[in-house]
Every structure is written in C-alpha cells, then in structure tokens.
PDB file of C-alpha atoms in Angstrom:
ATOM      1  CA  UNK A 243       5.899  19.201   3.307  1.00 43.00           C
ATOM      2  CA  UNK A 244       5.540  23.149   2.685  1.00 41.00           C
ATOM      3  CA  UNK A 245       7.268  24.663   6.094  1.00 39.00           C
ATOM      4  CA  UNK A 246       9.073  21.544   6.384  1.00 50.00           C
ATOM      5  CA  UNK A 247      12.267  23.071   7.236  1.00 52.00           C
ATOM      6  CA  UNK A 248      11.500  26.256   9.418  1.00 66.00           C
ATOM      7  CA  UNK A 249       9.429  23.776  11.964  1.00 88.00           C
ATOM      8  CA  UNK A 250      11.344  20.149  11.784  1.00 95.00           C
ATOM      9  CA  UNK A 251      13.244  19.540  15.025  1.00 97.00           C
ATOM     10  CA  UNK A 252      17.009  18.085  14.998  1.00 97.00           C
ATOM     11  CA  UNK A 253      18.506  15.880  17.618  1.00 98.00           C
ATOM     12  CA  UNK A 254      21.274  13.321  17.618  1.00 98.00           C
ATOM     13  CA  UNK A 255      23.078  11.477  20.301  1.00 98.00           C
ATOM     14  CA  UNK A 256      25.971  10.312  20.873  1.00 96.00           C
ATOM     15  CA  UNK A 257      25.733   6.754  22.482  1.00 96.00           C
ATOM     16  CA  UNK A 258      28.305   5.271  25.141  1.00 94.00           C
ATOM     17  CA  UNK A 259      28.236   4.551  28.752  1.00 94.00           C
ATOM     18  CA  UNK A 260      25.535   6.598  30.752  1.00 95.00           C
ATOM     19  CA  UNK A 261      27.481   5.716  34.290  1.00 95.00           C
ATOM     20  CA  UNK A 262      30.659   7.114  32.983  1.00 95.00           C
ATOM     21  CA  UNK A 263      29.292  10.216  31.437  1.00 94.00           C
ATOM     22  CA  UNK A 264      29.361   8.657  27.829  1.00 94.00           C
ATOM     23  CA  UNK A 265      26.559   9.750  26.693  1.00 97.00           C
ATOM     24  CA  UNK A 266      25.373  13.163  25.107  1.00 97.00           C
ATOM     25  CA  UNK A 267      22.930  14.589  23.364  1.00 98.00           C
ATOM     26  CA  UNK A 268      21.374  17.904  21.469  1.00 98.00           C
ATOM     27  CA  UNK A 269      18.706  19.426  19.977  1.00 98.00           C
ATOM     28  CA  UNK A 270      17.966  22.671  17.583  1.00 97.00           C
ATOM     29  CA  UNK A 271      15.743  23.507  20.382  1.00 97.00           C
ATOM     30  CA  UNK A 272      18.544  24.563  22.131  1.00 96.00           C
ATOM     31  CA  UNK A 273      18.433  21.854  24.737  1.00 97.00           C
ATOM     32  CA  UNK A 274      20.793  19.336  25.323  1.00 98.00           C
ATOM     33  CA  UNK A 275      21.636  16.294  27.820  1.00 98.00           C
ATOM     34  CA  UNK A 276      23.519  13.586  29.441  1.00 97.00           C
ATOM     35  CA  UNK A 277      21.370  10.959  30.234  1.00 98.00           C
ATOM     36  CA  UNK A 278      19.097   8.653  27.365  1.00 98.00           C
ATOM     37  CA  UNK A 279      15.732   9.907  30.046  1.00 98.00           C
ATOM     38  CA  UNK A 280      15.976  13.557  29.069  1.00 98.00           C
ATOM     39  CA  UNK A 281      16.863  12.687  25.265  1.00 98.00           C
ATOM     40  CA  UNK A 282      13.331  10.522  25.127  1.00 98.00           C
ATOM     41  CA  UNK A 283      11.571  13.268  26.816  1.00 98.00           C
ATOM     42  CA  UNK A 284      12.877  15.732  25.188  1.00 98.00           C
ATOM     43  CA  UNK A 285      12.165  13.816  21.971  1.00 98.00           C
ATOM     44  CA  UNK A 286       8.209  13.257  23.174  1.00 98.00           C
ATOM     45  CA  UNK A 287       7.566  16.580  24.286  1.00 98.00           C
ATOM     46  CA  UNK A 288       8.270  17.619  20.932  1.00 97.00           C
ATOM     47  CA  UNK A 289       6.359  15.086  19.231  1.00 97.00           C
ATOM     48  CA  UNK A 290       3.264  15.805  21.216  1.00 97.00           C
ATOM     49  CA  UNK A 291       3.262  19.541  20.594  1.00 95.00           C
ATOM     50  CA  UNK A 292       3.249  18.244  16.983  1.00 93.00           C
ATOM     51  CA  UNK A 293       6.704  19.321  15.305  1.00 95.00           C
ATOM     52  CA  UNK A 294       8.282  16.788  13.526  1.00 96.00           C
ATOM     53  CA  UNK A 295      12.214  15.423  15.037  1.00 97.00           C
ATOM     54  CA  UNK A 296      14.566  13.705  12.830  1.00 98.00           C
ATOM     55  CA  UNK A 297      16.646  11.486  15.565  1.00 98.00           C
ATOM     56  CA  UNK A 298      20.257  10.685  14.843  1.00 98.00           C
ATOM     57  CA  UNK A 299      22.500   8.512  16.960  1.00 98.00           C
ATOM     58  CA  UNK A 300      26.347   8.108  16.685  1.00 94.00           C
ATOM     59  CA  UNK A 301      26.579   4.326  15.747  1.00 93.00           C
ATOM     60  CA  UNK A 302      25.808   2.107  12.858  1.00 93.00           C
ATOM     61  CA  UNK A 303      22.277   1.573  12.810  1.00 95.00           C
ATOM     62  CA  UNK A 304      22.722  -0.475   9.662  1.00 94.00           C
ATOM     63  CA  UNK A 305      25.334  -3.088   7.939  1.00 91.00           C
ATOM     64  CA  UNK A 306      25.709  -4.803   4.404  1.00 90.00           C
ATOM     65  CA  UNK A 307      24.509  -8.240   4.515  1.00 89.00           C
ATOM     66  CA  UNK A 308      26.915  -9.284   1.630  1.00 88.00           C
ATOM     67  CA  UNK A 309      26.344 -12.176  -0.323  1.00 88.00           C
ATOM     68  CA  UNK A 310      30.399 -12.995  -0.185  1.00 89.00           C
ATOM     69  CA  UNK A 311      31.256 -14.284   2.739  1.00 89.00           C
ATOM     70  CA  UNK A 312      34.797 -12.747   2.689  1.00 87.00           C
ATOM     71  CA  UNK A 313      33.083  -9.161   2.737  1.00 85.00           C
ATOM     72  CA  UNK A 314      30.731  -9.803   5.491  1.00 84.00           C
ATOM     73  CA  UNK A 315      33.073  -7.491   7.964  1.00 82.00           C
ATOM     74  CA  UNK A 316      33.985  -5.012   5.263  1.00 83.00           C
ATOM     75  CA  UNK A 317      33.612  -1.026   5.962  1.00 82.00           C
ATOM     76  CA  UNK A 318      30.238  -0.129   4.406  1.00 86.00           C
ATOM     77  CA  UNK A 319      30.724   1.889   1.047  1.00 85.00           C
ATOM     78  CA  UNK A 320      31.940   5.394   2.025  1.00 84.00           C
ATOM     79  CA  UNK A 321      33.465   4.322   5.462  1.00 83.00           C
ATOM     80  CA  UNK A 322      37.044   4.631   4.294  1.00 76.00           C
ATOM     81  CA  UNK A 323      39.530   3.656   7.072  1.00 73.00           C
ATOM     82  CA  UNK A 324      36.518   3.933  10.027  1.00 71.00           C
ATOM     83  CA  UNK A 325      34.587   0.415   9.281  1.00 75.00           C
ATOM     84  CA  UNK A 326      31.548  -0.851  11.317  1.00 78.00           C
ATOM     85  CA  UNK A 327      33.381  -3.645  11.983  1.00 71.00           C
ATOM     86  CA  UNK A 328      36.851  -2.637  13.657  1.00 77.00           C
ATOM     87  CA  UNK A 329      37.045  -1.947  17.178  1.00 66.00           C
ATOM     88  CA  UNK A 330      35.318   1.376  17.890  1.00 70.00           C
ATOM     89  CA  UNK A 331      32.934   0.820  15.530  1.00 67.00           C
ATOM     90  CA  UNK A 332      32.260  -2.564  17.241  1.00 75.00           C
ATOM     91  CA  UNK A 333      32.220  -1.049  20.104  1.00 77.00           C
ATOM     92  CA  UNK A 334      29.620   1.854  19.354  1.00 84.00           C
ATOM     93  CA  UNK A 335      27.212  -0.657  17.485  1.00 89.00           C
ATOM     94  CA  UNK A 336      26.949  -2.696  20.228  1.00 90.00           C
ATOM     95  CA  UNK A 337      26.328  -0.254  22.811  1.00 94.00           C
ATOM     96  CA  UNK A 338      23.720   1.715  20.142  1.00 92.00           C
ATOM     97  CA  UNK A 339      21.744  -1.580  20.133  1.00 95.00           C
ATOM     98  CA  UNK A 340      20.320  -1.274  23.016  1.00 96.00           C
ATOM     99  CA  UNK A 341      20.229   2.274  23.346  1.00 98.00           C
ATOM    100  CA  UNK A 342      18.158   3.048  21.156  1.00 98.00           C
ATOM    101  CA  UNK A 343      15.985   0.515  21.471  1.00 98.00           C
ATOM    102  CA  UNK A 344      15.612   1.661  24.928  1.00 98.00           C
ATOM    103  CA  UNK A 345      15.214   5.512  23.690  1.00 98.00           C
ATOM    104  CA  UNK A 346      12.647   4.648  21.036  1.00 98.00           C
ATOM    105  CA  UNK A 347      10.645   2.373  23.856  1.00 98.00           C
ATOM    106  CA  UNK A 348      10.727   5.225  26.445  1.00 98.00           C
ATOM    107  CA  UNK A 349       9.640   7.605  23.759  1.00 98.00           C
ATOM    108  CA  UNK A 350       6.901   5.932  22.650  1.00 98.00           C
ATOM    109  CA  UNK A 351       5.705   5.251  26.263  1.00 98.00           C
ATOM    110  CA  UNK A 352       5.462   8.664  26.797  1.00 98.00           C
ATOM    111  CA  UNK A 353       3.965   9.897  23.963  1.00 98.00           C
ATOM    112  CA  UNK A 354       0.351  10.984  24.250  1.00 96.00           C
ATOM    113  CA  UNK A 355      -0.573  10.683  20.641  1.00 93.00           C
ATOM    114  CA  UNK A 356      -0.266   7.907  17.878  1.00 91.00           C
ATOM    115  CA  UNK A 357       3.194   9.229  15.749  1.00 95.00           C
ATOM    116  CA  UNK A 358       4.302   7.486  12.823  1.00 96.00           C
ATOM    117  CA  UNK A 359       8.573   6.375  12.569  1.00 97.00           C
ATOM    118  CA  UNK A 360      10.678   6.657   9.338  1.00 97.00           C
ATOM    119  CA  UNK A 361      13.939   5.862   7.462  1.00 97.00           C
ATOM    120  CA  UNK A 362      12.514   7.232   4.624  1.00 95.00           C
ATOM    121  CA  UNK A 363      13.335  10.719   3.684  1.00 95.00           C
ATOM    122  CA  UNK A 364      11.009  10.973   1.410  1.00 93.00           C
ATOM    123  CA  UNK A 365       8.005   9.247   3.203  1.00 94.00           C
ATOM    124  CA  UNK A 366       8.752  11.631   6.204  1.00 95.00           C
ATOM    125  CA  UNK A 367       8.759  14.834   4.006  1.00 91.00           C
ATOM    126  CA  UNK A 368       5.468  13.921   2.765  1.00 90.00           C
ATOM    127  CA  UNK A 369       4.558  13.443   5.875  1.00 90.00           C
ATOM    128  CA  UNK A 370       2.372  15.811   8.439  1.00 82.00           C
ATOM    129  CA  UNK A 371       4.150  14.832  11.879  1.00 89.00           C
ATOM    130  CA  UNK A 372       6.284  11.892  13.062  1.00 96.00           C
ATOM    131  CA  UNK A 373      10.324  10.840  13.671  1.00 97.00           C
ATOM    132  CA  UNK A 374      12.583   9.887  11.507  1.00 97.00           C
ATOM    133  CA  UNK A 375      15.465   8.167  12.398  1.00 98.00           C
ATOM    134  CA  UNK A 376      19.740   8.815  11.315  1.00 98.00           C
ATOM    135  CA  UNK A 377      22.045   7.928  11.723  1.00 96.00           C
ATOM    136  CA  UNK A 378      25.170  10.796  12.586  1.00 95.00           C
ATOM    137  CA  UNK A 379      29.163   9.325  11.607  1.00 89.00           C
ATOM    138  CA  UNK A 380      31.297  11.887  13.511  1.00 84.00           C
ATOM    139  CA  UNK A 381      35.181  10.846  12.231  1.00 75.00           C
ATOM    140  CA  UNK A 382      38.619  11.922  13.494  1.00 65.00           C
ATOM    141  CA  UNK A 383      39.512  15.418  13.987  1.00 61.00           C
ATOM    142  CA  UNK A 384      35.591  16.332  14.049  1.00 60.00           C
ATOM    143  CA  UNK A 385      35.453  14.886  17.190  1.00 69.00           C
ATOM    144  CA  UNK A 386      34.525  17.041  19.786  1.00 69.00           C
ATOM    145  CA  UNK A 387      35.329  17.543  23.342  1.00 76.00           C
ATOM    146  CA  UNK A 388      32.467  15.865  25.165  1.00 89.00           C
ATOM    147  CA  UNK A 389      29.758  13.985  23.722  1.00 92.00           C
ATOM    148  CA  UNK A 390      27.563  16.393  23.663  1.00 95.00           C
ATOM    149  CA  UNK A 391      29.576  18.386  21.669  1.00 94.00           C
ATOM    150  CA  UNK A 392      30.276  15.241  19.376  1.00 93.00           C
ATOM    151  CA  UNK A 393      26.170  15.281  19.264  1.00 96.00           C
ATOM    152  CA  UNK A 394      25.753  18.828  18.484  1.00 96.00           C
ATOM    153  CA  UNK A 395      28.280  18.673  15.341  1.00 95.00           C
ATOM    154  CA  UNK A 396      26.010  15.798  13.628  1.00 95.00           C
ATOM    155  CA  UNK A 397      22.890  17.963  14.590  1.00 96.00           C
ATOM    156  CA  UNK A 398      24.355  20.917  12.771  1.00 95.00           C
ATOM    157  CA  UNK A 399      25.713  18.906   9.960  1.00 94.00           C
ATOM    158  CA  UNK A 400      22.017  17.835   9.517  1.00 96.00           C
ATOM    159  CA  UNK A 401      20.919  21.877   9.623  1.00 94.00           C
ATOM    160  CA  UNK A 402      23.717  22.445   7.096  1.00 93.00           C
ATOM    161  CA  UNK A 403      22.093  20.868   4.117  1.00 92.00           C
ATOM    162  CA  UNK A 404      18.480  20.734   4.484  1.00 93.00           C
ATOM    163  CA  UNK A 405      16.156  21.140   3.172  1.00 91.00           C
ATOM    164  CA  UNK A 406      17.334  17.893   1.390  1.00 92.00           C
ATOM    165  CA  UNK A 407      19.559  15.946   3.633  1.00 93.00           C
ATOM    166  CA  UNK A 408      19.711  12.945   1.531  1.00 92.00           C
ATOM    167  CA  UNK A 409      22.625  15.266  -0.814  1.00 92.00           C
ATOM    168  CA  UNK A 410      24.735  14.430   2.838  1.00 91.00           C
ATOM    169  CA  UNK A 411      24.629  10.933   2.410  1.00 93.00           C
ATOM    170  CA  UNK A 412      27.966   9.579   2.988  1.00 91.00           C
ATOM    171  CA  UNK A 413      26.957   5.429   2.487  1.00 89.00           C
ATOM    172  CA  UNK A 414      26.241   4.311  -0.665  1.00 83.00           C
ATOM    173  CA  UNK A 415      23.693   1.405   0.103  1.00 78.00           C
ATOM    174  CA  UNK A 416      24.672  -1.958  -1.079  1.00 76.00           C
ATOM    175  CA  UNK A 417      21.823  -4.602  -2.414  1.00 77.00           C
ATOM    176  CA  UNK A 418      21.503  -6.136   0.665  1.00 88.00           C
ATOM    177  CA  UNK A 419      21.667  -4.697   4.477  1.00 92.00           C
ATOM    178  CA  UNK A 420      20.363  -5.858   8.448  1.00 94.00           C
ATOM    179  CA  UNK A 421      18.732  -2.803   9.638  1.00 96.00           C
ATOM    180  CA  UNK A 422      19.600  -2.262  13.338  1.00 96.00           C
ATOM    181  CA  UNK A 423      17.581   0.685  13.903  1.00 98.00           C
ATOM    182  CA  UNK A 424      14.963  -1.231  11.917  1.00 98.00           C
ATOM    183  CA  UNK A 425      15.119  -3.871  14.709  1.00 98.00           C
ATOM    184  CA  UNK A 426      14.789  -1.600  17.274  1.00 98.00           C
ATOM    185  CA  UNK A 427      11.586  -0.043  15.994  1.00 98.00           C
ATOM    186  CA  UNK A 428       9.830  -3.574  15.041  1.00 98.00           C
ATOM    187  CA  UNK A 429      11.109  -4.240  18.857  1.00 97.00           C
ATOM    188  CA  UNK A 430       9.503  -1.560  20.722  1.00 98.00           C
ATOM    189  CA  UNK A 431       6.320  -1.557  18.278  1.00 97.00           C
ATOM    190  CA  UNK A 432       6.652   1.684  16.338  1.00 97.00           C
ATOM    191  CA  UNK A 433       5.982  -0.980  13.612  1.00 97.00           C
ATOM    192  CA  UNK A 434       5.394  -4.347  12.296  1.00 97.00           C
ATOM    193  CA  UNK A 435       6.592  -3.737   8.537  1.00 97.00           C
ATOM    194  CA  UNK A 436       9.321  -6.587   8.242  1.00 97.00           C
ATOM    195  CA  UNK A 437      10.879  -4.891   5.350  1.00 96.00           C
ATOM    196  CA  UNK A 438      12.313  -2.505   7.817  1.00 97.00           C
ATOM    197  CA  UNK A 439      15.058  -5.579   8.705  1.00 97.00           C
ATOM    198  CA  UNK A 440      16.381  -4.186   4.298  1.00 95.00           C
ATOM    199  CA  UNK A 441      15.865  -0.839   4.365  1.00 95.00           C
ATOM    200  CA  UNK A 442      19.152   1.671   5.142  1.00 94.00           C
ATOM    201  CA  UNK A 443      19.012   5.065   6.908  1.00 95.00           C
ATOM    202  CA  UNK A 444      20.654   8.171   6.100  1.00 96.00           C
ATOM    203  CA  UNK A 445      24.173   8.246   7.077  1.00 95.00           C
ATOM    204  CA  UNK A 446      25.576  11.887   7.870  1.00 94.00           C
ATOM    205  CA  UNK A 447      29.182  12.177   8.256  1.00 89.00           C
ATOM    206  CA  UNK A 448      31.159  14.703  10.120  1.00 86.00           C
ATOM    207  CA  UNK A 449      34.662  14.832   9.460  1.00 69.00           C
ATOM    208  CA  UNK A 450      37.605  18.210   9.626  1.00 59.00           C
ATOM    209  CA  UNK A 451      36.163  18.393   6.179  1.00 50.00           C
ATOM    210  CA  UNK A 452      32.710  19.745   6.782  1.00 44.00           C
TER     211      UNK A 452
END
C-alpha cells in the first residue's frame, strides 16, 4: 500500500489485571491507557477516521499444535528459556484470552463502518484500511516499569523495522498451530474463515537486545 508507513497506526497492550492496574497500553498517536475501554476506543476512533492500526497484545495469541504428544507444552520455535507454557506465560495466555476477545468485541461495537481484520502481513499491506492483529513478546531486562511502558517498547519495536515487520519475526511457525487470536476474531464476528483456528501471527520480540 503506497503511504503505507507514514499513515498506519501502532498500538499494543500489555494484558493483566485491569483492577490491579495490570493493564497498559500505547499508541504512535501519542495516546496511551490503563483500562481495555480506552484501548478499544482509541482503536475505533482510528479506524473510523480511516487509518489503518496494527494491534499487538503482550501474550501468546498462538501455540504449536504438535503432532508428538511429548512436545505439546514445548516453547514455540524462537522462545528460548520464556515458553508459552511455563508459568508466566501460562499466566499471560490465559488472561489475553479473554481480553482480547473482549477488546476486539468492544471495538467492533463501536465502529461505525464495516473494517476488515488480519494476521496476514501481506493481505493487510495490500489492503486500503482495516486491523491487523500481533502479537508483542517483551522478555527480561526489556521489561519496563509499568505496563504501559512494557506496551510502548513493543509499539516502538514495531516502528523500528517497518516498513516490513515480518524481518522482526522472532517465531518460526511450525506445520501445525491453534490460533488464539484467531478464536477471538471468529468469536466476536470480525470473521467466519475457519482457517483462522491454523494461521500464526507475527511475533515481535523485545528483549535488552533490541
């Protein structure tokens, strides 16, 4: 899409307990928040004024569905000592399940227009409006001091390497994964394409590194 980069919009969240002040999130627009409400308004607004918003959240929004049974809990390819499966990880998957199926439900209430959803980079780029969806891995020392702060570093990791941020891609996709985020958007109606169950999102990892 020509202009692609000067007008897409960037937001990630970082998901966790909205009663305890777990939750952050922030946007290139220079906005930020503490609550999922603002992030799906925020994310609407922008929508209906017709700029395109690539949506990460800080969770796995995808895991291999292994055909050995012994690997079924095994750190997805590019994890290293951080798997999906160990306690935090756990912890942040289960909470991102219904987060952002509630996010993408209050978005699309809100939204004034008919907006297509992606996980596809490519399919978005091509596109003329609509979301796409990320996924943000924010590891170790990278960590911020609040979650918003945790948000804003996978926002500006994003920033840092369009306009292709597929050449971030810190998962190497396996033959076989259950889509969470894919779940979440067959859920709340943004679509009714079953293959979304197989298909992985990008995966963009902040670490001391970056």
């Amino acid at each position: 899409m020509q202009g692609y980069k000067k007008d897409i919009v960037i937001v990630c969240a970082d998901v966790g307990a909205v009663a305890k002040g777990n939750f952050g999130w922030w946007s290139s627009l220079g906005e930020s928040g503490t609550a999922p409400s603002t992030l799906a308004g925020h994310v609407s607004a922008a929508l209906d004024s017709g700029k395109p918003v690539a949506l990460g959240f800080e969770c796995p929004l995808f895991v291999p569905l292994r055909d050995d049974e012994r690997r079924l809990t095994s750190a997805r390819l590019g994890e290293g000592r951080r798997p999906w499966s160990a306690g935090a990880g756990c912890g942040s998957l289960a909470t991102g399940l219904v987060q952002t199926t509630w996010v993408l439900q209050e978005i699309k209430r809100q939204l004034t227009q008919v907006t297509p959803s992606f996980l596809s980079w490519h399919e978005f780029s091509n596109s003329e409006s609509g979301l796409f969806l990320w996924e943000a891995f924010v590891t170790g020392k990278a960590k911020g001091d609040s979650h918003t702060a945790d948000a804003k570093l996978g926002a500006e990791a994003f920033l840092r390497v369009l306009p292709d941020p597929m050449s971030g891609n810190a998962i190497t996709c396996e033959n076989g994964v259950y889509s969470l985020i894919g779940a979440a958007l067959l859920r709340t109606g943004w679509s009714d394409d079953l293959r979304l169950l197989e298909e992985p999102c990008l995966v963009m990892r902040v670490s001391n590194n970056s």
